[in-house]
XYZ file of C-alpha atoms in Angstrom:
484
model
C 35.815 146.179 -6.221
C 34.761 143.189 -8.029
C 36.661 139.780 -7.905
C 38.664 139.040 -10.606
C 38.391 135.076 -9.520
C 34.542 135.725 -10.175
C 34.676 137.894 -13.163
C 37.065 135.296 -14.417
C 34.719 132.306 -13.530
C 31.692 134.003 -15.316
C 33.884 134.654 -18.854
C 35.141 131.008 -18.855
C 31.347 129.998 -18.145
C 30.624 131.966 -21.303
C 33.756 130.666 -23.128
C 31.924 127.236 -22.175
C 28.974 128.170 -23.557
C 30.379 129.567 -26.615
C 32.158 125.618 -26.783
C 28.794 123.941 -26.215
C 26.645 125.918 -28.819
C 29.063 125.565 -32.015
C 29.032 121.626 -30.590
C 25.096 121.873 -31.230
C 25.148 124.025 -34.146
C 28.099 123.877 -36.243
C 27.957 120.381 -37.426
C 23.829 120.782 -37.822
C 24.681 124.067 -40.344
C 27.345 122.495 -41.960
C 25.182 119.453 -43.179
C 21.920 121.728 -43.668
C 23.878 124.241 -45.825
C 26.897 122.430 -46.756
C 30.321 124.297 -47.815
C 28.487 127.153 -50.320
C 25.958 127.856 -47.442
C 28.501 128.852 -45.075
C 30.606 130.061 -47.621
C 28.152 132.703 -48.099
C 26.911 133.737 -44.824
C 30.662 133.672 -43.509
C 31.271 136.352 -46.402
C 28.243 138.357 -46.330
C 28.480 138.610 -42.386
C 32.741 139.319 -42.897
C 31.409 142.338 -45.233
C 28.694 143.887 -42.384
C 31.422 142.999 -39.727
C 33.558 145.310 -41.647
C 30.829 148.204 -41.483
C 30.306 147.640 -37.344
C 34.261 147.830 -36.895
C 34.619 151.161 -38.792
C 31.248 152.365 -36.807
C 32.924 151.681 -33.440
C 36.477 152.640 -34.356
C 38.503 152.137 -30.846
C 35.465 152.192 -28.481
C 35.928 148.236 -26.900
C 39.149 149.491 -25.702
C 39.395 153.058 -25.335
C 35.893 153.184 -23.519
C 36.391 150.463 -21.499
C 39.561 152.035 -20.139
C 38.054 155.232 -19.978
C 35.653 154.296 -17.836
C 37.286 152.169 -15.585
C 39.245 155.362 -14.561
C 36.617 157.203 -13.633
C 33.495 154.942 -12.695
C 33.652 155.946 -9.108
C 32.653 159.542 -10.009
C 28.790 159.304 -11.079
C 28.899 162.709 -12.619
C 32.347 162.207 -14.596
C 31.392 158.575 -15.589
C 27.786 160.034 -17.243
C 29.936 162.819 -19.151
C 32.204 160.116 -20.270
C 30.342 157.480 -21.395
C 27.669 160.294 -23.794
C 30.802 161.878 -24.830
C 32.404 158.457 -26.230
C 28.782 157.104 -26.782
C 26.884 160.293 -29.433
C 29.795 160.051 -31.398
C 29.760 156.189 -31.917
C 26.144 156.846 -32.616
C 26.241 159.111 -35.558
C 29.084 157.333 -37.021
C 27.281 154.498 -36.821
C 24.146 155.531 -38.755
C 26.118 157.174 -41.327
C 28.267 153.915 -42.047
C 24.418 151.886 -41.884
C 23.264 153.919 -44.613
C 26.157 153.635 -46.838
C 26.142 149.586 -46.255
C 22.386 149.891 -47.636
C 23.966 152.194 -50.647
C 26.246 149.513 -50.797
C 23.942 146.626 -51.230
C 21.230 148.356 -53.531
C 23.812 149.857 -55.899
C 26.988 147.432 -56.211
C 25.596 143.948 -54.800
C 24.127 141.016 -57.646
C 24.415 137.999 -55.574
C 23.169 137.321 -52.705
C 20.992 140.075 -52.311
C 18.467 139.385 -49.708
C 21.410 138.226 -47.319
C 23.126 141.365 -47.782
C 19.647 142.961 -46.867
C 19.234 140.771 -43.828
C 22.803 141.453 -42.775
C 21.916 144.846 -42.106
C 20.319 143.780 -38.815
C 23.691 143.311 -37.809
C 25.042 146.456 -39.117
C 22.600 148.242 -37.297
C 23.172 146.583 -34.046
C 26.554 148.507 -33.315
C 24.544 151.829 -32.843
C 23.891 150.556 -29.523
C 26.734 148.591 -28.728
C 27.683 149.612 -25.172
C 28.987 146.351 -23.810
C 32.482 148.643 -22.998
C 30.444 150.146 -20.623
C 29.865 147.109 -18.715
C 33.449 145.783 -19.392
C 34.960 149.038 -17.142
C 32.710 148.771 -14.518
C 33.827 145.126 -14.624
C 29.803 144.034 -14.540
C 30.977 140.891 -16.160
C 27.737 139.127 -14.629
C 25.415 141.097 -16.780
C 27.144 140.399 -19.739
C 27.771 136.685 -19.043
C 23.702 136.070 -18.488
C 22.690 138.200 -20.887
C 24.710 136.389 -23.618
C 23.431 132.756 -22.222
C 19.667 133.940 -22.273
C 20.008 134.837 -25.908
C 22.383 132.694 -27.742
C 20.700 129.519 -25.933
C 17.434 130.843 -27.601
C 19.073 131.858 -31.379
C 20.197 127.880 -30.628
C 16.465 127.143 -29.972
C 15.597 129.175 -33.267
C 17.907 127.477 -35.477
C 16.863 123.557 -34.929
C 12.853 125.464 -35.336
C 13.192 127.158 -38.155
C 16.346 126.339 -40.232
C 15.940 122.790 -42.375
C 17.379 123.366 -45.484
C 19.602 125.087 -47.787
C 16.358 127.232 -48.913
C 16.586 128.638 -45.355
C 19.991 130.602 -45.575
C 17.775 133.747 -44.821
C 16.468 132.407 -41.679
C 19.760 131.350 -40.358
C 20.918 134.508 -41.514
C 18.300 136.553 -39.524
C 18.386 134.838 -36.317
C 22.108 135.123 -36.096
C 21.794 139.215 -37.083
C 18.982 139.809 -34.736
C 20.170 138.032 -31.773
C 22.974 140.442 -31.787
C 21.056 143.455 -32.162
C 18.554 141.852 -29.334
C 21.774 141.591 -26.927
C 22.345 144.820 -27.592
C 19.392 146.138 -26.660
C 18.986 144.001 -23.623
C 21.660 146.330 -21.996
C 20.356 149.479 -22.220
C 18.172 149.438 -18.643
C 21.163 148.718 -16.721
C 23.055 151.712 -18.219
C 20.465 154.272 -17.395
C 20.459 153.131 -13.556
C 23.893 154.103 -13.669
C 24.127 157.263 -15.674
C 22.472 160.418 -15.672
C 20.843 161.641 -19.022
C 23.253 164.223 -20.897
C 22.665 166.304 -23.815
C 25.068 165.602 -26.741
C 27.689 169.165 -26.651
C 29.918 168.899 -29.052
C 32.812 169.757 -26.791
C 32.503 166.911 -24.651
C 32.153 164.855 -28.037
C 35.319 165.918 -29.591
C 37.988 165.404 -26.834
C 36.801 161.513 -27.365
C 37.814 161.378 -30.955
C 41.416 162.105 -31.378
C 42.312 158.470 -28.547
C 39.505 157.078 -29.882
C 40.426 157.126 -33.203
C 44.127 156.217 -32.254
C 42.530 153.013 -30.654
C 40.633 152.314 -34.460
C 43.884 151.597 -36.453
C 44.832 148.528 -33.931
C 41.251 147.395 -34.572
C 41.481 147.899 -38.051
C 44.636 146.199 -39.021
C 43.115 143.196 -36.306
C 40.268 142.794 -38.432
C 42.314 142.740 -41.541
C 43.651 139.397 -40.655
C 40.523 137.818 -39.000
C 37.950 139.009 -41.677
C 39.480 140.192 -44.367
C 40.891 136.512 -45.170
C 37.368 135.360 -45.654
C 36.434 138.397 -47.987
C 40.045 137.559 -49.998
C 39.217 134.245 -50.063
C 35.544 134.948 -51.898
C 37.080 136.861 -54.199
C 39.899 135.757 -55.329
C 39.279 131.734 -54.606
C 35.556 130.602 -53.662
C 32.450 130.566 -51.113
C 33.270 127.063 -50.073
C 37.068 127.769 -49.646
C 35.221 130.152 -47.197
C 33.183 127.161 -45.800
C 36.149 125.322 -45.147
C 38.370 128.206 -43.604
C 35.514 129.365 -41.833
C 35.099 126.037 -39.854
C 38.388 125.860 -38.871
C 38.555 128.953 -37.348
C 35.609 128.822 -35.641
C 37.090 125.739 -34.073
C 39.936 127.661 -33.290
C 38.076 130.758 -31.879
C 36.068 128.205 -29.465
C 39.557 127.364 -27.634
C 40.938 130.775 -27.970
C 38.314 132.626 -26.232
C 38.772 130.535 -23.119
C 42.399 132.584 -23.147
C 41.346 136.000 -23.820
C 38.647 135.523 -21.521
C 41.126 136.248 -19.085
C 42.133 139.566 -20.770
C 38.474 140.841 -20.828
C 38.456 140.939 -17.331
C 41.973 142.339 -16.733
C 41.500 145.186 -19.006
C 39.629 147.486 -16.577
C 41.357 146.023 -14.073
C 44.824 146.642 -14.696
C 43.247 150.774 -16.085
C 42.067 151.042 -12.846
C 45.398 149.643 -10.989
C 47.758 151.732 -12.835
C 45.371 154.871 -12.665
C 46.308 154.864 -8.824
C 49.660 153.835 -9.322
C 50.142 150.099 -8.305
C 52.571 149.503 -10.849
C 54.098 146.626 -8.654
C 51.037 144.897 -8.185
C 50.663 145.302 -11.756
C 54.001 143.365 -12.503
C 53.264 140.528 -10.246
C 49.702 140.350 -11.791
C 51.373 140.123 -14.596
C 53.787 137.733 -14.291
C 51.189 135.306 -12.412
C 48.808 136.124 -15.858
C 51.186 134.732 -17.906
C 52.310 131.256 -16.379
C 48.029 130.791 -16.624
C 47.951 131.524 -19.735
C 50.516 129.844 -21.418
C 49.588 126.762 -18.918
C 46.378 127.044 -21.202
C 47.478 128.280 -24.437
C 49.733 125.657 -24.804
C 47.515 122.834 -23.509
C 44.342 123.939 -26.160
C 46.985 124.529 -29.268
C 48.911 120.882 -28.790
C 45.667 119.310 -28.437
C 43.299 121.097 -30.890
C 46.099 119.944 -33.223
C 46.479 116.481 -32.199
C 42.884 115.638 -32.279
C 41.667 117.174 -35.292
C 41.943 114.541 -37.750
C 39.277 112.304 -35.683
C 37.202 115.523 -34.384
C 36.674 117.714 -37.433
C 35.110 115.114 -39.777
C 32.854 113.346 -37.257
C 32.128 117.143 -36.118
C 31.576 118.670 -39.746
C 31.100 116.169 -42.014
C 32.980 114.474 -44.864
C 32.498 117.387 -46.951
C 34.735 119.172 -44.405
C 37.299 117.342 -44.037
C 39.978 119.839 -45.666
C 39.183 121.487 -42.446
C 40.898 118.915 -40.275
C 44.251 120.099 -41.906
C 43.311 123.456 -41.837
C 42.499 123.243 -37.968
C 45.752 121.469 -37.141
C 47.872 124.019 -38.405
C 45.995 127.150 -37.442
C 46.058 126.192 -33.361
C 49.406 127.547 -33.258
C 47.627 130.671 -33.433
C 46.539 130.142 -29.684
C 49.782 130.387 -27.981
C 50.961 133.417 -30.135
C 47.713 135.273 -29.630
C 47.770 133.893 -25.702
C 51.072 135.923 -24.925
C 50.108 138.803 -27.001
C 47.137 138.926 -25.162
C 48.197 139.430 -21.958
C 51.067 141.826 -22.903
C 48.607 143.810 -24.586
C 45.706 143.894 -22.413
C 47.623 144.131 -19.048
C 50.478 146.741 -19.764
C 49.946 148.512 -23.236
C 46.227 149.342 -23.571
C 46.379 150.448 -19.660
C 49.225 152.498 -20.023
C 47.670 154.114 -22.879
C 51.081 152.765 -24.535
C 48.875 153.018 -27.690
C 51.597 153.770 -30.514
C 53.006 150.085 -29.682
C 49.352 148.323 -29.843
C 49.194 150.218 -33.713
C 52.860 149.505 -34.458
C 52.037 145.610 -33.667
C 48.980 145.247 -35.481
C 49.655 147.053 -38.585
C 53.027 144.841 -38.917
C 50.704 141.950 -38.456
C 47.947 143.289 -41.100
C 50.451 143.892 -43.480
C 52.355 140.689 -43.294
C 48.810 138.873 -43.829
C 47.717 141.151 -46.394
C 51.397 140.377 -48.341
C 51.069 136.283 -47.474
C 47.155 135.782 -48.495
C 47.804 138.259 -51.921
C 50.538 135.633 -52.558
C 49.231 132.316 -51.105
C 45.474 132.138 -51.607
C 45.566 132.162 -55.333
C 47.271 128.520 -55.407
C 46.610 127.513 -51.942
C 43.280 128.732 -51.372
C 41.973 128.277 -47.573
C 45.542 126.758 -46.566
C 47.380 130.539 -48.134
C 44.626 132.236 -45.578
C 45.688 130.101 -42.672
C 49.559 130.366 -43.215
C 49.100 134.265 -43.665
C 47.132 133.692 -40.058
C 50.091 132.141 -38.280
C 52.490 134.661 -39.342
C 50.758 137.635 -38.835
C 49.642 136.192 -35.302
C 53.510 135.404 -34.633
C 54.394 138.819 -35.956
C 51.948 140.774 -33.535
C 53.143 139.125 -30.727
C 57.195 139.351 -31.688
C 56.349 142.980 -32.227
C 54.393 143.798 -28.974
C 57.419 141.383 -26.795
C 59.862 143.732 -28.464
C 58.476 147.381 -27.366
C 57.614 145.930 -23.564
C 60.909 144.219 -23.452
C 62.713 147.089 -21.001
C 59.382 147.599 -18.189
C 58.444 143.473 -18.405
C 60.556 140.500 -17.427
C 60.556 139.145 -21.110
C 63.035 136.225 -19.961
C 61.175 135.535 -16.472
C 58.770 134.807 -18.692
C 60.328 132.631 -21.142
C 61.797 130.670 -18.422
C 58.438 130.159 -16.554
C 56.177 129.063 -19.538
C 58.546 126.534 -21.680
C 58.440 123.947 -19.708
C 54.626 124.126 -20.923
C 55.816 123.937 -24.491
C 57.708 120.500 -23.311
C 54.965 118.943 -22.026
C 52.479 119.566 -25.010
C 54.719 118.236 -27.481
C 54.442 115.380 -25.291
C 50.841 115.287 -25.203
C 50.791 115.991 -29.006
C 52.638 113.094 -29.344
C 50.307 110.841 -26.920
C 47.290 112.249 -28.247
C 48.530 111.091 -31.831
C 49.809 107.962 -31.226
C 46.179 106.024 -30.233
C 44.501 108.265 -33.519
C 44.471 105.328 -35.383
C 43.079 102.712 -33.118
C 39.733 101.478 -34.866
C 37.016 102.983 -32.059
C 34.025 104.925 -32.678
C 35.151 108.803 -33.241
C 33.056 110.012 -30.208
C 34.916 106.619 -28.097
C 38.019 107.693 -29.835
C 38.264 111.446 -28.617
C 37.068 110.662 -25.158
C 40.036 108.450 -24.982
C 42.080 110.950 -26.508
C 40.711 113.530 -24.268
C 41.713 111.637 -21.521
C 45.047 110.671 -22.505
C 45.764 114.531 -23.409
C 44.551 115.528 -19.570
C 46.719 112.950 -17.822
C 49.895 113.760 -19.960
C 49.643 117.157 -19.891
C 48.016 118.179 -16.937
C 49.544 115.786 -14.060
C 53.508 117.471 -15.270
C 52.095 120.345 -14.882
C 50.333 120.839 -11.880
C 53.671 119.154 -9.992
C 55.962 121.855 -12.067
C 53.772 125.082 -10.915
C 53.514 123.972 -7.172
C 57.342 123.818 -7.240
C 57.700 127.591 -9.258
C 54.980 129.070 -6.836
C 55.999 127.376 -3.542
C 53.511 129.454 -1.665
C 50.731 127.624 -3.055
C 49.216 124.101 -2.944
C 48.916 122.112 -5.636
C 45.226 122.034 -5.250
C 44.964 125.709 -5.427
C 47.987 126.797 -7.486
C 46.258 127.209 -10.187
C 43.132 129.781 -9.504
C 45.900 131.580 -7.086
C 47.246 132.457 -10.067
C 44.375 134.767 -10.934
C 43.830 135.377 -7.787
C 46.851 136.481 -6.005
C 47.619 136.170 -2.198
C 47.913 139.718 -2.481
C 44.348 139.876 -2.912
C 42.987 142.690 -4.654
C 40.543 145.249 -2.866
């Protein structure tokens, strides 16, 4: 079985990846396009997202958990994944050709990036990547992703010099997806054998999987529909500015749920054979990691944003310094929820919880941004972030509160919260020293690291007194009960 040290250590090499490319990119785009550029590829690309998460319903989840059940069985594992994978196929062709309905009969502006968008659209016909997440082939994924985002980076400083090149932009983002896609496709037919769609091996997919689509749903509602809310009802570069921010925000999150990715078909395939105590202690170890991490990116995200964002961005993105500062708190929220939700509810097929959770959340943002964005703009969209973020992961706590040990928890992790006000604090006290921004964060870098890490390190070698201090902290992924 793989390692979940390695599987780990090739997600956080893509996590770093995903850091180092918006470091090339993001600040080159934002001064090529400016705020309306962005504004309108971050709300043409929201609209198409929309389209691929209605043509995959529940599929990330349900089929990666499906599969890690059964991918010992060759024969089971080929009727499950053409079972799950016809029916995300025709749904997805119908939904592609009433996006192109869409944009020929209701779109005026923007036209051609609409059109381009469809590239995208398309792409989630042969979206498979759950496939690889439950036979935990994180490998293929992690160097697949690498090979083709380094060369859509390679594309962009080519071919994109100008506002006039929006479309070009546009394209090479679209078709690198589709192209990653596609890339995964040999792999899967090594693995399967060819089966002819029947519909009753189709139809026994669709009740869980479509269970698994309202979660996904009411997600997207507050991660993309804030940026469609925000186009309508405020403008494309109160897009451009929200957009930013978030993506800075997304950067240090996925270095978090990179740790859920892996634990998903993991934890499916642990409780299928009935480890549940190995689950708990996995668990529990999860956790202390996580919040170790989610509260060391969210205090320092925050702190360092007013020298980052504009020497990152831009002057003409400078709103999104605030913007970024307030919205970190998402990461320790979303850290927690993450681990509750992709360690015990999604593999215990505790499902009713997951939709309870998110639909709260959706409907709290829905309520906040309806209220908020018409006076705040991009600042409404963030607040009605934060709560639904805290509300999802109040909501998931609650429900898991009787099988997890909510307060062990607690206990374990606050001292974390302790030491990044601290760092906050440290972080923010040298901001205005008169230094060169890039001299300015390294030292603020560095002050963050010593404050936060060094009180840390000596607190988890004293709660897990089985490990050194050297090694306390990958043991925590990788348990002395090691995993086979």
């Amino acid at each position: 079985m793989p390692s979940i040290k390695k599987n780990f250590l090739y997600n956080s090499v893509y996590q770093i990846l995903l850091i180092i490319i918006p470091l090339i990119t993001t600040p080159y785009i934002a001064r090529v396009m400016g705020p309306s550029g962005v504004g309108i590829f971050s709300y043409t690309h929201a609209i198409a997202h929309y389209i691929t998460v209605i043509a995959m319903l529940g599929t990330i989840n349900y089929g990666t958990r499906s599969i890690a059940k059964i991918r010992d069985n060759k024969e089971k594992l080929s009727d499950t994944f053409w079972g799950i994978y016809y029916f995300q196929l025709l749904l997805a062709l119908i939904l592609s050709i009433l996006y192109i309905l869409y944009v020929f009969i209701l779109v005026d502006n923007n036209k051609i990036i609409f059109i381009i968008q469809f590239i995208y659209v398309i792409s989630a016909a042969f979206d498979t990547n759950w496939f690889c997440a439950g036979l935990e082939n994180f490998k293929l994924l992690v160097v697949r992703n690498i090979i083709i985002r380094s060369s859509s980076v390679i594309a962009i400083f080519i071919f994109v010099k100008s506002t006039n090149d929006l479309w070009v932009y546009t394209f090479i983002m679209a078709s690198s997806v589709l192209v990653s896609q596609l890339a995964i496709w040999p792999y899967i037919l090594s693995k399967i054998d060819f089966k002819k769609p029947e519909v009753t091996k189709i139809k026994k997919h669709i009740k869980p999987n479509l269970i698994l689509f309202v979660p996904v749903i009411a997600i997207s509602i507050y991660t993309v529909m804030d940026k469609i809310m925000l186009g309508l009802i405020s403008d494309v570069s109160e897009v451009g500015y929200y957009s930013n921010s978030e993506r800075i925000i997304s950067v240090a999150r996925g270095i978090v749920v990179a740790l859920g990715t892996v634990m998903l078909p993991r934890m499916s395939n642990l409780v299928a054979r009935g480890e549940n105590q190995k689950v708990l202690e996995i668990i529990r170890k999860s956790m202390i990691f996580v919040m170790f991490l989610g509260f060391a990116l969210t205090f320092f995200v925050s702190a360092v944003s007013p020298t980052f964002v504009p020497w990152f961005l831009g002057e003409e993105f400078k709103k999104s310094a605030l913007l970024a500062s307030l919205l970190s708190i998402i990461i320790v929220f979303t850290s927690w929820a993450n681990v509750v939700r992709t360690q015990y509810l999604i593999p215990y097929s505790r499902d009713k919880v997951y939709i309870v959770s998110v639909c709260t959340g959706a409907v709290v943002n829905f309520v906040i941004n309806l209220i908020l964005i018409p006076s705040l703009h991009a600042l409404g969209a963030v607040i009605g972030t934060i709560f639904a973020e805290l509300s999802v992961c109040i909501v998931q706590t609650y429900f898991a509160r009787r099988e997890l040990y909510i307060k062990t928890y607690l206990k374990n992790t606050c001292p974390f919260l302790i030491f990044g006000i601290i760092m906050f604090l440290a972080v923010r006290s040298v901001a205005t020293i008169s230094l060169h921004p890039i001299v300015l964060i390294m030292l603020q870098f560095a002050i963050g690291t010593i404050t936060y890490l060094l009180p840390s390190i000596f607190y988890i070698a004293k709660v897990t007194k089985e490990y050194s201090i050297i090694n306390g902290l990958l043991s925590l992924l990788h348990t002395k009960y090691r995993i086979k």
